[in-house]
Coordinates of C-alpha atoms and ligand atoms in Angstrom, one line a residue:
X211 CA 40.6 14.3 -40.9
X212 CA 41.7 12.7 -38.2
X213 CA 40.1 12.9 -34.5
X214 CA 43.1 13.6 -33.0
X215 CA 46.2 15.9 -34.7
X216 CA 49.1 16.9 -32.6
X217 CA 51.6 19.1 -34.9
X218 CA 54.6 20.3 -33.4
X219 CA 54.0 19.8 -30.0
X220 CA 56.9 21.4 -27.8
X221 CA 56.6 20.9 -24.2
X222 CA 59.5 22.1 -21.5
X223 CA 60.0 22.2 -17.8
X224 CA 62.0 25.4 -16.5
X225 CA 63.7 23.8 -13.7
X226 CA 66.7 25.2 -11.4
X227 CA 68.5 22.8 -13.0
X228 CA 68.1 23.9 -16.8
X229 CA 65.3 23.6 -19.2
X230 CA 64.0 20.1 -19.4
X231 CA 63.0 19.5 -23.2
X232 CA 60.3 16.7 -22.2
X233 CA 58.4 16.8 -25.7
X234 CA 60.5 18.1 -28.8
X235 CA 58.7 18.9 -32.0
X236 CA 56.3 15.6 -31.5
X237 CA 53.9 15.3 -34.4
X238 CA 51.2 12.2 -34.5
X239 CA 47.3 11.9 -35.3
X240 CA 44.7 9.4 -34.2
X241 CA 41.8 8.5 -36.3
X242 CA 38.2 8.2 -35.4
X243 CA 38.3 4.2 -33.4
X244 CA 42.0 3.9 -34.2
X245 CA 43.9 2.8 -30.9
X246 CA 47.6 4.1 -30.8
X247 CA 50.2 2.8 -28.8
X248 CA 52.4 5.3 -27.2
X249 CA 55.9 3.2 -26.5
X250 CA 59.6 4.4 -25.3
X251 CA 61.4 4.3 -21.9
X252 CA 60.9 6.0 -18.5
X253 CA 61.1 9.7 -19.3
X254 CA 60.7 9.7 -22.8
X255 CA 57.9 12.0 -22.9
X256 CA 54.7 10.1 -23.0
X257 CA 52.8 11.3 -20.1
X258 CA 53.9 14.8 -20.8
X259 CA 52.0 14.1 -23.9
X260 CA 49.1 13.0 -22.3
X261 CA 49.1 15.9 -19.9
X262 CA 49.3 18.4 -22.6
X263 CA 46.5 16.6 -24.3
X264 CA 44.2 17.1 -21.5
X265 CA 45.6 20.5 -20.9
X266 CA 47.3 19.5 -17.5
X267 CA 50.7 20.8 -17.8
X268 CA 51.4 22.9 -14.6
X269 CA 54.2 25.1 -13.7
X270 CA 57.1 24.6 -14.2
X271 CA 56.1 23.2 -17.0
X272 CA 54.9 25.4 -20.3
X273 CA 53.6 24.3 -23.7
X274 CA 55.9 26.1 -25.9
X275 CA 54.4 25.5 -29.3
X276 CA 52.5 23.3 -31.7
X277 CA 48.6 22.5 -31.8
X278 CA 46.9 19.9 -30.8
X279 CA 43.7 19.6 -32.7
X280 CA 40.7 17.7 -31.7
X281 CA 37.6 17.4 -33.7
X282 CA 38.6 20.5 -35.3
X283 CA 39.6 22.7 -32.2
X284 CA 42.9 23.7 -30.9
X285 CA 43.0 22.5 -27.6
X286 CA 46.3 24.4 -26.8
X287 CA 43.9 27.8 -27.6
X288 CA 40.4 26.8 -25.5
X289 CA 39.1 28.9 -22.8
X290 CA 38.6 27.3 -19.7
X291 CA 34.9 26.6 -20.1
X292 CA 35.5 25.1 -23.8
X293 CA 37.9 22.6 -21.9
X294 CA 35.3 21.5 -19.5
X295 CA 32.8 20.2 -21.9
X296 CA 35.6 18.6 -23.9
X297 CA 36.5 16.7 -20.9
X298 CA 33.1 14.9 -21.3
X299 CA 34.5 13.9 -24.7
X300 CA 38.3 13.5 -24.1
X301 CA 39.0 11.3 -20.7
X302 CA 42.1 10.1 -19.7
X303 CA 42.8 7.3 -16.8
X304 CA 45.6 6.5 -15.2
X305 CA 44.8 3.0 -14.3
X306 CA 48.5 2.7 -11.7
X307 CA 46.4 5.0 -9.8
X308 CA 43.2 3.4 -9.7
X309 CA 43.7 2.8 -5.8
X310 CA 43.9 6.8 -5.2
X311 CA 41.6 8.2 -7.7
X312 CA 38.4 6.9 -6.4
X313 CA 36.5 8.7 -3.8
X314 CA 36.9 6.1 -0.6
X315 CA 33.6 8.2 0.8
X316 CA 31.2 7.3 -2.3
X317 CA 29.9 3.5 -3.3
X318 CA 31.5 3.2 -7.0
X319 CA 28.0 3.9 -8.3
X320 CA 27.5 7.0 -7.0
X321 CA 30.8 8.1 -8.4
X322 CA 29.6 7.1 -12.1
X323 CA 26.2 8.8 -11.7
X324 CA 28.2 11.6 -10.5
X325 CA 30.1 11.9 -13.7
X326 CA 27.2 11.2 -16.2
X327 CA 25.3 13.9 -14.3
X328 CA 27.9 16.3 -14.7
X329 CA 28.1 15.9 -18.3
X330 CA 25.0 15.1 -19.5
X331 CA 21.1 16.4 -19.7
X332 CA 19.6 13.6 -17.7
X333 CA 17.6 12.5 -14.2
X334 CA 19.7 11.4 -11.2
X335 CA 17.1 8.1 -11.5
X336 CA 18.2 8.3 -15.6
X337 CA 22.2 8.5 -14.2
X338 CA 21.8 6.2 -11.5
X339 CA 20.1 3.3 -13.6
X340 CA 22.9 4.3 -16.4
X341 CA 25.4 3.9 -13.9
X342 CA 24.2 0.5 -13.0
X343 CA 24.6 -0.7 -16.7
X344 CA 28.0 0.1 -17.0
X345 CA 29.4 -1.7 -14.0
X346 CA 27.8 -4.3 -15.7
X347 CA 29.7 -3.8 -18.6
X348 CA 32.9 -4.1 -17.1
X349 CA 31.9 -7.3 -15.1
X350 CA 30.6 -5.9 -11.9
X351 CA 27.4 -6.2 -10.4
X352 CA 25.1 -7.8 -7.7
X353 CA 26.4 -6.8 -4.6
X354 CA 29.4 -5.2 -6.1
X355 CA 27.3 -1.8 -7.3
X356 CA 26.6 -1.0 -3.8
X357 CA 30.0 -1.7 -2.9
X358 CA 33.0 1.6 -1.6
X359 CA 36.2 1.1 -3.1
X360 CA 38.2 -0.2 -0.1
X361 CA 35.6 -3.5 -0.9
X362 CA 36.9 -3.7 -4.1
X363 CA 40.7 -5.7 -5.1
X364 CA 43.2 -4.1 -7.4
X365 CA 41.8 -5.5 -10.7
X366 CA 37.9 -4.0 -9.7
X367 CA 39.5 -0.9 -9.1
X368 CA 41.0 -0.6 -12.4
X369 CA 37.5 -2.0 -13.9
X370 CA 35.8 0.6 -12.0
X371 CA 37.9 3.5 -13.0
X372 CA 37.3 1.8 -16.7
X373 CA 33.5 2.4 -16.3
X374 CA 33.5 5.9 -15.0
X375 CA 35.6 7.0 -18.0
X376 CA 33.7 4.9 -20.0
X377 CA 29.9 6.3 -18.5
X378 CA 30.0 9.4 -20.8
X379 CA 30.7 7.1 -23.9
X380 CA 33.6 9.7 -24.4
X381 CA 35.3 10.0 -28.0
X382 CA 38.5 9.4 -27.1
X383 CA 40.1 7.6 -24.1
X384 CA 43.6 7.8 -23.0
X385 CA 44.9 5.1 -20.6
X386 CA 48.2 5.2 -18.9
X387 CA 49.9 2.2 -17.6
X388 CA 47.4 -0.3 -18.8
X389 CA 47.8 -3.4 -16.4
X390 CA 51.1 -2.6 -14.8
X391 CA 51.8 -4.3 -11.8
X392 CA 48.9 -6.3 -11.6
X393 CA 49.0 -10.3 -11.6
X394 CA 48.8 -11.9 -15.1
X395 CA 45.2 -13.2 -14.8
X396 CA 44.2 -9.5 -13.9
X397 CA 45.8 -8.1 -16.7
X398 CA 44.2 -10.6 -19.0
X399 CA 40.6 -9.9 -17.7
X400 CA 41.3 -6.0 -18.0
X401 CA 42.7 -6.2 -21.5
X402 CA 39.7 -8.5 -22.7
X403 CA 37.3 -5.7 -21.1
X404 CA 39.0 -2.9 -23.2
X405 CA 39.0 -4.7 -26.3
X406 CA 34.9 -5.4 -25.5
X407 CA 34.2 -2.4 -24.9
X408 CA 36.0 -1.0 -27.8
X409 CA 34.2 -3.1 -30.0
X410 CA 31.0 -1.8 -28.6
X411 CA 31.7 1.7 -28.4
X412 CA 34.2 2.4 -31.0
X413 CA 36.4 5.3 -29.4
X414 CA 39.4 6.5 -30.1
X415 CA 42.1 5.6 -27.8
X416 CA 45.7 6.1 -26.8
X417 CA 47.8 3.2 -24.4
X418 CA 50.5 4.8 -22.9
X419 CA 52.8 1.5 -21.8
X420 CA 56.0 -0.1 -21.5
X421 CA 54.4 -3.6 -22.5
X422 CA 54.7 -4.1 -25.9
X423 CA 52.5 -7.5 -25.3
X424 CA 49.8 -5.0 -24.2
X425 CA 50.5 -2.8 -27.7
X426 CA 49.9 -6.2 -30.2
X427 CA 47.4 -7.2 -28.5
X428 CA 44.6 -3.9 -28.0
X429 CA 46.5 -1.1 -30.6
X430 CA 46.0 -0.5 -34.3
X431 CA 49.2 1.5 -34.4
X432 CA 52.1 2.3 -32.3
X433 CA 54.1 5.4 -32.1
X434 CA 57.8 4.7 -30.6
X435 CA 59.1 8.1 -28.3
X436 CA 62.6 8.3 -27.3
X437 CA 64.3 11.1 -25.3
X438 CA 61.1 13.7 -26.2
X439 CA 61.1 12.6 -29.9
X440 CA 59.0 10.6 -31.9
X441 CA 61.3 8.3 -33.8
X442 CA 59.1 5.9 -35.4
X443 CA 55.4 5.1 -36.3
X444 CA 53.6 2.7 -38.1
X445 CA 50.8 -0.6 -37.6
X446 CA 51.1 -2.4 -34.4
X447 CA 51.6 -6.0 -36.5
X448 CA 54.5 -3.8 -38.8
X449 CA 56.6 -2.5 -36.3
X450 CA 56.8 -5.9 -34.4
X451 CA 57.7 -7.7 -37.4
X452 CA 59.6 -5.3 -38.8
X453 CA 60.9 -2.7 -36.8
X454 CA 63.3 -0.1 -38.6
X455 CA 64.0 2.4 -36.3
X456 CA 67.4 1.3 -34.3
X457 CA 65.8 2.2 -30.9
X458 CA 62.9 0.4 -31.9
X459 CA 64.8 -2.9 -32.9
X460 CA 66.4 -2.7 -29.2
X461 CA 63.1 -2.0 -28.0
X462 CA 62.1 -5.1 -29.7
X463 CA 64.7 -7.5 -29.0
X464 CA 65.0 -6.5 -25.5
X465 CA 61.2 -7.8 -24.6
X466 CA 60.6 -11.2 -24.0
X467 CA 58.1 -12.9 -26.5
X468 CA 56.3 -16.3 -25.8
X469 CA 55.8 -16.9 -29.7
X470 CA 57.5 -17.8 -32.2
X471 CA 60.9 -19.1 -32.2
X472 CA 63.2 -18.5 -29.0
X473 CA 65.7 -15.4 -29.3
X474 CA 68.0 -13.9 -27.1
X475 CA 67.5 -11.0 -24.6
X476 CA 69.8 -8.0 -25.5
X477 CA 69.5 -4.8 -23.0
X478 CA 70.2 -1.7 -24.6
X479 CA 73.4 -0.4 -23.9
X480 CA 73.6 2.6 -22.2
X481 CA 71.2 5.1 -20.6
X482 CA 68.3 7.8 -22.0
X483 CA 70.0 11.0 -22.4
X484 CA 69.7 14.4 -19.8
X485 CA 66.8 16.2 -21.9
X486 CA 68.6 19.4 -20.2
X487 CA 71.3 18.9 -22.6
X488 CA 70.3 16.4 -24.9
X489 CA 73.0 15.1 -27.7
X490 CA 72.7 17.0 -30.8
X491 CA 71.9 15.8 -34.2
X492 CA 70.0 12.0 -33.3
X493 CA 69.2 11.7 -29.5
X494 CA 69.9 7.9 -29.8
X495 CA 73.5 8.6 -31.1
X496 CA 75.1 7.4 -27.9
X497 CA 73.7 4.5 -27.6
X498 CA 73.3 3.3 -31.7
X499 CA 75.5 0.3 -33.0
X500 CA 74.9 2.0 -36.7
X501 CA 75.9 5.2 -35.8
X502 CA 77.9 7.7 -38.8
X503 CA 79.1 10.8 -38.6
X504 CA 76.3 12.5 -40.0
X505 CA 74.4 11.1 -36.8
X506 CA 76.0 13.2 -34.2
X507 CA 75.6 16.4 -36.5
X508 CA 72.2 17.0 -37.8
X509 CA 68.9 15.7 -36.5
X510 CA 66.9 13.3 -38.7
X511 CA 63.8 14.0 -40.6
X512 CA 60.4 11.8 -39.7
X513 CA 60.2 10.0 -43.4
X514 CA 58.0 7.9 -44.8
X515 CA 59.5 4.1 -45.4
X516 CA 57.6 0.7 -46.3
X517 CA 54.7 1.8 -44.7
X518 CA 56.8 3.3 -41.6
X519 CA 57.3 6.6 -40.4
X520 CA 61.0 7.0 -39.3
X521 CA 63.6 9.3 -38.0
X522 CA 66.8 7.7 -38.8
X523 CA 69.7 8.7 -41.6
X524 CA 69.7 4.9 -42.4
X525 CA 66.4 5.4 -44.1
X526 CA 67.8 8.4 -46.0
X527 CA 70.7 6.9 -47.6
Ligands
LIG111 FE1 71.4 5.3 -35.1 FE2 71.9 7.5 -36.6 FE3 69.8 6.2 -37.3 FE4 70.1 8.0 -34.7 S1 70.0 8.6 -37.3 S2 69.0 6.2 -34.7 S3 72.3 7.5 -34.9 S4 71.8 5.2 -37.2

């Protein structure tokens, strides 16, 4: 049984303009120690899925249906105490907001030991010692362990966020927007750090990113989202080499690669649809160069094809 199973998840936002169908009937699973990349354009539902996993969806948003089974228990129906305990096992970090997420008045080491004391039965001294080890694990040692957040660079703050998240050895880590907005050297250091941590403590992970190179380097599998729907899921290598859904193909053709033959980059025509009134049938229909009449009339179901799970009528011919 998978560690996380999301079944037919539906999250909508009830706004004055109308109902935004941000996540509409999405299912996927993550096995123990698997890293799954969640990819797609802004507004496709990736961050809403993370909010639902952590039970952070607030009005006007509402989880309208579906199950989120973590380690055999449904997060959607858990009470607050069960959810509080679960937050030690399943942790979400938004690296983009590392600047604001750290407490400016407390040294980083204190922030980590506080987290350990919250979730583990240890003494203050043990938590303090354990915090030091966590910082060393992410390459922060010596004077850094006594430092306050304002004394850290952007990359060091992100490394500190990872140390805080890893402090309780969570079974599941959700990393939002890994390496966005950082220079390439810091990006490389953080990717190495994440891959080292994966090797040592083998958590399951979800990476949310726009960056296909990050997915290729860190993830086992990839789920591609478009306009609130999951349109393709496959191993990272197979999706990169043989994308089957026209949207996945367009995403990869629009992405510059430093490997293999030079290719001409192509932008995806048009823009993602309104999620208040999404197109009938396939939501990618207005932008798809393979669109057929049936695509506008009938929503394609997810089907397995060559090891990929794909929602496209082309796979069903
Ligand atoms: Fe294109 Fe039709 Fe496939 Fe949608 S179902 S991606 S419109 S071919």
